mmCIF file of C-alpha atoms in Angstrom:
data_model
loop_
_atom_site.group_PDB
_atom_site.id
_atom_site.type_symbol
_atom_site.label_atom_id
_atom_site.label_comp_id
_atom_site.label_asym_id
_atom_site.label_seq_id
_atom_site.Cartn_x
_atom_site.Cartn_y
_atom_site.Cartn_z
ATOM 1 C CA MET A 25 36.888 -22.444 21.275
ATOM 2 C CA SER A 26 38.944 -20.372 24.008
ATOM 3 C CA ARG A 27 36.596 -18.409 26.736
ATOM 4 C CA CYS A 28 36.757 -15.068 24.947
ATOM 5 C CA GLU A 29 35.106 -16.974 22.122
ATOM 6 C CA LYS A 30 32.839 -18.708 24.106
ATOM 7 C CA ILE A 31 32.046 -15.196 25.916
ATOM 8 C CA ASN A 32 31.211 -13.350 22.902
ATOM 9 C CA PRO A 33 28.692 -14.232 21.577
ATOM 10 C CA LEU A 34 26.697 -13.901 24.625
ATOM 11 C CA LEU A 35 27.170 -10.118 25.121
ATOM 12 C CA SER A 36 24.636 -8.649 23.393
ATOM 13 C CA ALA A 37 22.313 -10.480 25.410
ATOM 14 C CA TYR A 38 23.728 -9.837 28.612
ATOM 15 C CA SER A 39 23.637 -6.034 27.807
ATOM 16 C CA ASP A 40 19.867 -6.688 27.127
ATOM 17 C CA ARG A 41 19.328 -8.449 30.088
ATOM 18 C CA GLU A 42 17.741 -11.779 28.151
ATOM 19 C CA LEU A 43 20.637 -14.223 29.862
ATOM 20 C CA SER A 44 19.895 -16.809 31.986
ATOM 21 C CA THR A 45 20.834 -16.429 35.749
ATOM 22 C CA THR A 46 23.582 -18.734 35.275
ATOM 23 C CA GLU A 47 24.714 -17.483 31.928
ATOM 24 C CA SER A 48 24.879 -13.838 32.727
ATOM 25 C CA LEU A 49 27.213 -14.608 36.086
ATOM 26 C CA LEU A 50 29.447 -16.541 33.877
ATOM 27 C CA VAL A 51 29.214 -13.154 31.510
ATOM 28 C CA ARG A 52 29.559 -10.694 34.490
ATOM 29 C CA GLN A 53 32.894 -12.896 35.959
ATOM 30 C CA HIS A 54 34.850 -12.818 32.921
ATOM 31 C CA VAL A 55 33.986 -9.611 31.651
ATOM 32 C CA TYR A 56 35.580 -8.581 35.130
ATOM 33 C CA GLU A 57 38.437 -10.402 34.199
ATOM 34 C CA CYS A 58 39.618 -10.045 30.743
ATOM 35 C CA GLU A 59 39.643 -6.609 29.374
ATOM 36 C CA SER A 60 39.015 -7.169 25.617
ATOM 37 C CA CYS A 61 35.715 -8.534 26.093
ATOM 38 C CA ALA A 62 34.790 -5.432 28.564
ATOM 39 C CA ALA A 63 35.325 -3.032 26.087
ATOM 40 C CA GLU A 64 33.672 -5.368 23.505
ATOM 41 C CA LEU A 65 30.743 -5.005 25.567
ATOM 42 C CA LYS A 66 31.090 -0.942 26.357
ATOM 43 C CA THR A 67 31.094 -0.690 22.682
ATOM 44 C CA LEU A 68 27.991 -3.002 21.638
ATOM 45 C CA GLU A 69 26.093 -0.998 24.807
ATOM 46 C CA GLY A 70 27.494 2.094 22.792
ATOM 47 C CA ILE A 71 25.402 0.882 19.570
ATOM 48 C CA ARG A 72 22.289 0.111 21.285
ATOM 49 C CA GLY A 73 22.513 3.919 22.701
ATOM 50 C CA LEU A 74 22.869 5.447 19.120
ATOM 51 C CA MET A 75 20.077 2.958 18.110
ATOM 52 C CA LEU A 76 17.489 4.199 21.268
ATOM 53 C CA GLU A 77 18.547 7.707 20.161
ATOM 54 C CA MET A 78 17.652 7.776 16.796
ATOM 55 C CA PRO A 79 14.430 10.194 16.058
ATOM 56 C CA ALA A 80 11.086 8.373 16.065
ATOM 57 C CA ALA A 81 10.010 7.580 12.621
ATOM 58 C CA PRO A 82 8.351 10.555 10.972
ATOM 59 C CA GLU A 83 4.623 11.228 10.373
ATOM 60 C CA PRO A 84 3.628 9.307 7.159
ATOM 61 C CA ARG A 85 2.866 11.187 4.617
ATOM 62 C CA LEU A 86 -0.202 9.534 3.332
ATOM 63 C CA SER A 87 -3.377 8.654 5.782
ATOM 64 C CA PHE A 88 -4.186 5.406 6.072
ATOM 65 C CA ASP A 89 -7.534 5.891 4.019
ATOM 66 C CA GLN A 90 -4.832 7.237 1.111
ATOM 67 C CA LEU A 91 -2.703 4.678 1.679
ATOM 68 C CA VAL A 92 -5.183 1.684 1.413
ATOM 69 C CA ALA A 93 -6.740 3.616 -1.604
ATOM 70 C CA ALA A 94 -3.482 3.507 -3.180
ATOM 71 C CA THR A 95 -2.964 -0.256 -2.617
ATOM 72 C CA ARG A 96 -4.160 -2.548 -5.661
ATOM 73 C CA PRO A 97 -4.268 -6.374 -4.810
ATOM 74 C CA ARG A 98 -2.089 -7.928 -7.604
ATOM 75 C CA PRO A 99 -4.272 -9.096 -10.155
ATOM 76 C CA VAL A 100 -3.895 -12.877 -10.301
ATOM 77 C CA ARG A 101 -3.546 -14.100 -13.417
ATOM 78 C CA ARG A 102 -6.436 -16.483 -14.569
ATOM 79 C CA VAL A 103 -5.618 -18.786 -17.682
ATOM 80 C CA PRO A 104 -9.360 -18.952 -19.433
ATOM 81 C CA LEU A 105 -11.157 -22.483 -18.588
ATOM 82 C CA ILE A 106 -11.521 -23.192 -22.639
ATOM 83 C CA LEU A 107 -7.427 -22.264 -23.155
ATOM 84 C CA THR A 108 -6.874 -24.898 -20.166
ATOM 85 C CA LEU A 109 -9.835 -27.945 -21.387
ATOM 86 C CA ALA A 110 -7.960 -27.036 -25.066
ATOM 87 C CA CYS A 111 -4.024 -27.471 -23.945
ATOM 88 C CA VAL A 112 -5.535 -30.905 -21.960
ATOM 89 C CA ALA A 113 -7.188 -31.979 -25.329
ATOM 90 C CA VAL A 114 -4.053 -31.086 -26.976
ATOM 91 C CA VAL A 115 -1.486 -33.103 -25.283
ATOM 92 C CA ALA A 116 -3.481 -35.593 -24.675
ATOM 93 C CA SER A 117 -4.142 -36.343 -28.284
ATOM 94 C CA LEU A 118 0.080 -35.954 -28.590
ATOM 95 C CA LEU A 119 0.438 -38.254 -25.955
ATOM 96 C CA VAL A 120 -2.057 -41.625 -26.070
ATOM 97 C CA PRO A 121 -1.062 -42.325 -29.414
ATOM 98 C CA ALA A 122 2.427 -41.884 -28.480
ATOM 99 C CA MET A 123 2.088 -43.998 -25.596
ATOM 100 C CA MET A 124 0.251 -46.637 -27.604
ATOM 101 C CA LYS A 125 2.785 -47.239 -29.993
ATOM 102 C CA ALA A 126 5.777 -47.460 -27.529
ATOM 103 C CA GLU A 127 3.440 -49.998 -25.977
ATOM 104 C CA LYS A 128 2.925 -51.684 -28.829
ATOM 105 C CA ILE A 129 7.131 -51.890 -29.912
ATOM 106 C CA ALA A 130 7.896 -53.345 -26.258
ATOM 107 C CA SER A 131 5.249 -55.809 -26.658
ATOM 108 C CA GLN A 132 6.423 -56.792 -30.012
ATOM 109 C CA PRO A 133 9.511 -59.354 -30.207
ATOM 110 C CA SER A 134 12.598 -57.782 -31.704
ATOM 111 C CA ILE A 135 14.630 -58.626 -35.215
ATOM 112 C CA ASP A 136 17.548 -59.549 -33.129
ATOM 113 C CA GLN A 137 15.348 -61.950 -30.931
ATOM 114 C CA GLU A 138 13.282 -63.038 -34.016
ATOM 115 C CA LEU A 139 16.638 -63.771 -36.048
ATOM 116 C CA ARG A 140 18.366 -65.895 -32.703
ATOM 117 C CA ARG A 141 15.025 -68.247 -32.781
ATOM 118 C CA GLU A 142 15.248 -68.686 -36.334
ATOM 119 C CA VAL A 143 19.442 -69.321 -35.906
ATOM 120 C CA ALA A 144 19.092 -71.776 -32.766
ATOM 121 C CA ARG A 145 15.440 -73.912 -34.756
ATOM 122 C CA ASP A 146 17.866 -73.992 -37.962
ATOM 123 C CA GLN A 147 20.728 -75.540 -35.682
ATOM 124 C CA MET A 148 18.453 -78.102 -33.934
ATOM 125 C CA ILE A 149 17.394 -79.519 -37.667
ATOM 126 C CA ASP A 150 20.386 -80.090 -38.485
ATOM 127 C CA ALA A 151 21.344 -81.705 -35.355
ATOM 128 C CA GLU A 152 18.273 -83.973 -35.948
ATOM 129 C CA ALA A 153 16.210 -82.170 -33.161
ATOM 130 C CA ASP A 154 12.853 -81.798 -33.013
ATOM 131 C CA PRO A 155 13.145 -77.563 -32.913
ATOM 132 C CA THR A 156 10.111 -77.151 -30.459
ATOM 133 C CA SER A 157 10.814 -80.362 -27.686
ATOM 134 C CA GLY A 158 14.477 -81.006 -28.519
ATOM 135 C CA ALA A 159 13.739 -83.889 -29.029
ATOM 136 C CA PRO A 160 15.847 -86.353 -31.832
ATOM 137 C CA LEU A 161 13.759 -87.074 -34.730
ATOM 138 C CA VAL A 162 12.785 -90.372 -35.663
ATOM 139 C CA HIS A 163 12.705 -91.144 -39.114
ATOM 140 C CA LEU A 164 10.035 -92.998 -40.907
ATOM 141 C CA ALA A 165 10.568 -95.762 -43.503
ATOM 142 C CA GLY A 166 10.623 -94.545 -46.795
ATOM 143 C CA TYR A 167 11.056 -90.521 -45.430
ATOM 144 C CA SER A 168 14.934 -89.375 -46.407
ATOM 145 C CA ARG A 169 15.136 -85.532 -46.305
ATOM 146 C CA MET B 25 -28.875 -19.407 -0.256
ATOM 147 C CA LEU B 26 -29.737 -18.842 3.073
ATOM 148 C CA SER B 27 -25.398 -20.314 3.585
ATOM 149 C CA LEU B 28 -24.517 -17.939 0.800
ATOM 150 C CA LEU B 29 -25.417 -15.035 2.699
ATOM 151 C CA LYS B 30 -24.332 -16.037 6.239
ATOM 152 C CA SER B 31 -20.929 -16.805 3.826
ATOM 153 C CA LYS B 32 -20.932 -13.366 2.951
ATOM 154 C CA THR B 33 -22.353 -11.623 5.923
ATOM 155 C CA GLU B 34 -18.738 -13.491 7.604
ATOM 156 C CA ALA B 35 -16.788 -11.777 4.739
ATOM 157 C CA THR B 36 -18.358 -8.729 5.768
ATOM 158 C CA SER B 37 -17.475 -8.921 9.252
ATOM 159 C CA ALA B 38 -13.953 -10.095 8.755
ATOM 160 C CA SER B 39 -13.375 -7.517 6.452
ATOM 161 C CA VAL B 40 -14.886 -4.650 9.043
ATOM 162 C CA GLU B 41 -12.657 -6.299 11.387
ATOM 163 C CA PHE B 42 -9.435 -6.093 9.374
ATOM 164 C CA GLU B 43 -10.084 -2.779 8.487
ATOM 165 C CA GLN B 44 -10.001 -1.429 12.203
ATOM 166 C CA LEU B 45 -7.043 -3.836 13.590
ATOM 167 C CA MET B 46 -5.013 -2.135 10.508
ATOM 168 C CA ARG B 47 -6.161 1.279 11.065
ATOM 169 C CA GLY B 48 -5.272 0.661 15.165
ATOM 170 C CA ALA B 49 -1.484 -0.975 13.579
ATOM 171 C CA TYR B 50 -1.188 1.886 10.701
ATOM 172 C CA ARG B 51 1.638 4.142 12.544
ATOM 173 C CA GLN B 52 3.487 1.371 14.323
ATOM 174 C CA ALA B 53 3.675 -0.301 11.353
ATOM 175 C CA TYR B 54 4.435 2.693 9.516
ATOM 176 C CA SER B 55 7.665 3.363 11.856
ATOM 177 C CA VAL B 56 8.714 -0.055 11.489
ATOM 178 C CA ALA B 57 8.733 -0.075 7.685
ATOM 179 C CA TYR B 58 10.354 3.325 8.443
ATOM 180 C CA ARG B 59 13.251 1.559 10.271
ATOM 181 C CA LEU B 60 13.256 -1.041 8.094
ATOM 182 C CA THR B 61 13.890 1.120 4.712
ATOM 183 C CA GLY B 62 14.974 4.539 5.858
ATOM 184 C CA ASP B 63 12.948 6.120 3.344
ATOM 185 C CA SER B 64 9.066 6.956 3.210
ATOM 186 C CA VAL B 65 8.604 6.195 -0.365
ATOM 187 C CA ASP B 66 9.872 2.516 0.574
ATOM 188 C CA ALA B 67 8.122 2.298 4.192
ATOM 189 C CA GLU B 68 5.162 3.110 1.822
ATOM 190 C CA ASP B 69 5.643 0.584 -1.135
ATOM 191 C CA LEU B 70 6.591 -2.083 2.010
ATOM 192 C CA LEU B 71 3.314 -1.309 3.857
ATOM 193 C CA GLN B 72 1.354 -1.849 0.483
ATOM 194 C CA GLU B 73 2.883 -5.160 -0.006
ATOM 195 C CA ALA B 74 1.868 -6.155 3.930
ATOM 196 C CA PHE B 75 -1.475 -4.915 3.540
ATOM 197 C CA VAL B 76 -2.207 -7.010 0.821
ATOM 198 C CA ARG B 77 -0.470 -10.179 2.210
ATOM 199 C CA ALA B 78 -2.366 -9.444 5.877
ATOM 200 C CA TYR B 79 -5.712 -9.226 3.483
ATOM 201 C CA ARG B 80 -5.340 -12.194 1.880
ATOM 202 C CA PHE B 81 -4.159 -14.490 4.773
ATOM 203 C CA PHE B 82 -6.165 -12.917 7.654
ATOM 204 C CA HIS B 83 -8.507 -15.885 8.109
ATOM 205 C CA ARG B 84 -5.326 -17.414 9.268
ATOM 206 C CA TYR B 85 -4.855 -15.325 11.558
ATOM 207 C CA ASP B 86 -3.864 -16.532 15.058
ATOM 208 C CA ARG B 87 -5.855 -14.191 17.142
ATOM 209 C CA SER B 88 -3.944 -15.941 20.403
ATOM 210 C CA LEU B 89 -1.167 -13.377 18.633
ATOM 211 C CA PRO B 90 -1.345 -9.491 18.957
ATOM 212 C CA PHE B 91 -2.311 -8.029 15.637
ATOM 213 C CA LEU B 92 0.481 -6.234 15.486
ATOM 214 C CA SER B 93 2.598 -9.047 15.981
ATOM 215 C CA TRP B 94 1.104 -10.861 13.178
ATOM 216 C CA MET B 95 1.912 -8.006 11.391
ATOM 217 C CA TYR B 96 5.427 -7.531 12.007
ATOM 218 C CA ARG B 97 5.731 -10.951 11.172
ATOM 219 C CA ILE B 98 4.137 -10.071 7.804
ATOM 220 C CA ILE B 99 6.371 -6.834 7.222
ATOM 221 C CA SER B 100 9.616 -8.940 7.890
ATOM 222 C CA ASN B 101 8.740 -11.323 5.555
ATOM 223 C CA ALA B 102 7.818 -8.651 3.084
ATOM 224 C CA HIS B 103 10.844 -6.863 3.562
ATOM 225 C CA ILE B 104 13.269 -9.737 3.221
ATOM 226 C CA ASP B 105 11.168 -10.626 -0.288
ATOM 227 C CA MET B 106 11.592 -6.951 -0.860
ATOM 228 C CA VAL B 107 15.774 -6.531 0.135
ATOM 229 C CA ARG B 108 16.518 -10.029 -2.308
ATOM 230 C CA ARG B 109 14.344 -9.113 -5.315
ATOM 231 C CA ARG B 110 16.111 -5.697 -5.211
ATOM 232 C CA ASN B 111 19.689 -7.500 -4.530
ATOM 233 C CA LYS B 112 18.922 -9.176 -7.830
ATOM 234 C CA LEU B 113 18.598 -6.398 -9.790
ATOM 235 C CA ARG B 114 21.679 -4.847 -8.843
ATOM 236 C CA PRO B 115 25.299 -5.358 -10.150
ATOM 237 C CA SER B 116 26.882 -5.631 -6.845
ATOM 238 C CA SER B 117 24.916 -7.842 -4.015
ATOM 239 C CA LEU B 118 24.887 -9.189 -0.620
ATOM 240 C CA ASP B 119 24.727 -12.603 -2.916
ATOM 241 C CA HIS B 120 27.828 -13.649 -2.528
ATOM 242 C CA GLY B 121 27.415 -13.328 1.450
ATOM 243 C CA GLY B 122 27.348 -16.554 3.949
ATOM 244 C CA LYS B 123 24.390 -19.062 4.140
ATOM 245 C CA ASP B 124 23.464 -16.094 7.296
ATOM 246 C CA GLY B 125 24.077 -13.554 5.306
ATOM 247 C CA ASP B 126 27.325 -12.733 7.710
ATOM 248 C CA GLN B 127 29.706 -11.543 4.913
ATOM 249 C CA ALA B 128 27.515 -8.697 4.030
ATOM 250 C CA LEU B 129 29.945 -6.186 5.462
ATOM 251 C CA GLU B 130 32.634 -6.981 2.801
ATOM 252 C CA ILE B 131 30.319 -6.182 0.128
ATOM 253 C CA ALA B 132 27.779 -4.016 1.012
ATOM 254 C CA ASP B 133 29.131 -0.365 -0.500
ATOM 255 C CA LEU B 134 27.124 2.768 0.362
ATOM 256 C CA SER B 135 29.027 4.697 -2.873
ATOM 257 C CA PHE B 136 26.364 2.782 -5.341
ATOM 258 C CA CYS B 137 23.984 5.187 -4.271
ATOM 259 C CA PRO B 138 25.483 8.456 -6.546
ATOM 260 C CA GLY B 139 25.912 11.662 -5.217
ATOM 261 C CA VAL B 140 25.535 10.748 -1.071
ATOM 262 C CA ASP B 141 28.098 12.828 0.478
ATOM 263 C CA LEU B 142 28.701 10.439 3.330
ATOM 264 C CA LEU B 143 31.016 12.354 5.370
ATOM 265 C CA ASN B 144 27.781 15.370 5.412
ATOM 266 C CA ALA B 145 25.630 12.723 6.747
ATOM 267 C CA SER B 146 23.748 13.983 10.009
ATOM 268 C CA PHE B 147 24.490 11.370 13.412
ATOM 269 C CA SER B 148 21.209 9.602 12.684
ATOM 270 C CA ASP B 149 21.642 9.478 9.156
ATOM 271 C CA SER B 150 24.254 7.634 9.248
ATOM 272 C CA VAL B 151 23.035 4.601 11.907
ATOM 273 C CA GLN B 152 20.401 5.001 9.100
ATOM 274 C CA LYS B 153 22.387 4.436 6.880
ATOM 275 C CA ALA B 154 24.187 1.798 8.793
ATOM 276 C CA LEU B 155 21.089 0.153 8.964
ATOM 277 C CA ASN B 156 20.268 -0.180 5.808
ATOM 278 C CA ALA B 157 23.279 -1.708 4.637
ATOM 279 C CA MET B 158 22.386 -4.555 6.802
ATOM 280 C CA ASN B 159 21.436 -8.150 6.609
ATOM 281 C CA PRO B 160 17.928 -7.833 6.468
ATOM 282 C CA GLU B 161 16.802 -10.597 8.773
ATOM 283 C CA PHE B 162 19.860 -8.920 11.211
ATOM 284 C CA ARG B 163 18.135 -5.828 10.665
ATOM 285 C CA MET B 164 14.313 -6.791 11.611
ATOM 286 C CA ALA B 165 15.614 -8.509 15.090
ATOM 287 C CA VAL B 166 17.505 -5.494 16.261
ATOM 288 C CA VAL B 167 14.753 -2.763 14.852
ATOM 289 C CA LEU B 168 12.189 -5.356 16.842
ATOM 290 C CA SER B 169 14.812 -5.183 19.764
ATOM 291 C CA ASP B 170 16.526 -1.618 19.758
ATOM 292 C CA VAL B 171 13.596 0.432 18.282
ATOM 293 C CA GLU B 172 10.285 -1.661 19.481
ATOM 294 C CA GLY B 173 11.805 -2.675 22.873
ATOM 295 C CA MET B 174 10.376 -5.893 22.442
ATOM 296 C CA SER B 175 11.831 -8.805 24.444
ATOM 297 C CA TYR B 176 13.988 -11.767 22.517
ATOM 298 C CA GLU B 177 11.229 -14.259 23.125
ATOM 299 C CA GLU B 178 8.334 -11.894 21.347
ATOM 300 C CA ILE B 179 11.202 -11.701 18.534
ATOM 301 C CA ALA B 180 11.225 -15.133 18.271
ATOM 302 C CA ALA B 181 7.679 -15.584 17.729
ATOM 303 C CA ILE B 182 7.233 -12.353 15.359
ATOM 304 C CA MET B 183 10.131 -13.764 12.793
ATOM 305 C CA GLU B 184 9.425 -17.383 13.761
ATOM 306 C CA THR B 185 12.444 -18.585 14.948
ATOM 307 C CA SER B 186 14.253 -19.443 18.119
ATOM 308 C CA ILE B 187 15.197 -17.097 20.782
ATOM 309 C CA GLY B 188 19.074 -18.630 20.110
ATOM 310 C CA THR B 189 18.830 -17.627 16.714
ATOM 311 C CA VAL B 190 17.273 -14.394 17.991
ATOM 312 C CA ARG B 191 20.325 -14.030 20.122
ATOM 313 C CA SER B 192 22.391 -14.578 17.329
ATOM 314 C CA ARG B 193 21.026 -12.421 14.884
ATOM 315 C CA ILE B 194 20.824 -9.446 17.264
ATOM 316 C CA HIS B 195 24.354 -9.763 18.578
ATOM 317 C CA ARG B 196 25.881 -10.353 14.909
ATOM 318 C CA GLY B 197 23.450 -7.426 13.626
ATOM 319 C CA ARG B 198 25.177 -4.660 16.498
ATOM 320 C CA THR B 199 28.772 -5.961 15.622
ATOM 321 C CA GLN B 200 27.507 -5.437 11.749
ATOM 322 C CA LEU B 201 25.927 -1.578 12.441
ATOM 323 C CA ARG B 202 29.345 -1.145 14.274
ATOM 324 C CA GLY B 203 31.253 -2.176 11.463
ATOM 325 C CA PHE B 204 28.991 0.434 8.796
ATOM 326 C CA LEU B 205 29.115 3.059 10.981
ATOM 327 C CA LEU B 206 33.269 2.656 11.271
ATOM 328 C CA LYS B 207 33.553 2.784 7.801
ATOM 329 C CA LEU B 208 31.151 5.958 7.384
ATOM 330 C CA GLN B 209 32.461 7.831 9.963
ATOM 331 C CA PRO B 210 35.332 6.878 11.023
ATOM 332 C CA GLU B 211 36.554 9.859 12.870
ATOM 333 C CA THR B 212 33.252 10.174 14.415
ATOM 334 C CA TYR B 213 32.250 6.839 15.853
ATOM 335 C CA GLY B 214 36.294 5.578 16.120
ATOM 336 C CA ARG B 215 36.167 7.554 19.599
ATOM 337 C CA MET B 216 33.103 6.773 20.522
ATOM 338 C CA LEU B 217 32.936 2.645 19.682
#
């Protein structure tokens, strides 16, 4: 960043005497050496001069009382209590059964899980193992599959 | 019952205080509103909006801040809201400006108001027109500094920002102002600025 780029944003505050002593000295020294920044400072002071020369605002057309009388606070939209309660009831009647149903579905084993369990049970029986414990089946005398 | 009466009395005294303060601040508040809007009708609209807001939030008014400064803060916020609302309705707006709205110079088109003969505008008219075309935050900072003669510290308190931001807004505001004036009347202001 060049010296001018650093100094330029300070020029308005410098002309308003709103800089610290150190900053003011920096700007003053730079403006003394740099023609471009000196011209910029002159322009900004010209702008400030134009603002100061602006005539005062005209008298208000309305007196204070007239303006207050013409001021109407924006109505705050209030929803009637009964309507609010009705909305809550409708939403609740829709949401609660839906939530209960969702909970029921989540607690039930899926078809896929059930099928997998059945296949595993069949495989165990085929392997002559107890489907619950997996222990080998003991064939009792006189009993055949 | 007693507490109800007490709160009612307090509300009445607050209303009386509010009215007294508003009455005292009216002329200066109007002056700033006029400089910000550049038009009597718009200034009245802005003041009405500011009055309603001030009345609604009067219980939050911090007595350590001068009432006029508090009103300027409300006017400033109401003005920025008003400009943004209007810009939303315009086919060409300042919406494409940068984060700080510093590209307003590129976008604002004063010929948007048909029938306005810019070349015939008087000296102060053109300054007011250039002010109107500025970014609202910059405009507020410049008006408070150059028209109301406030210090950067006071402006920072009103605009609820840092002194560094005020410094930047005033500088960029004046730079924008020069750009607009040169655009409006290049021959007049080309020699001066």
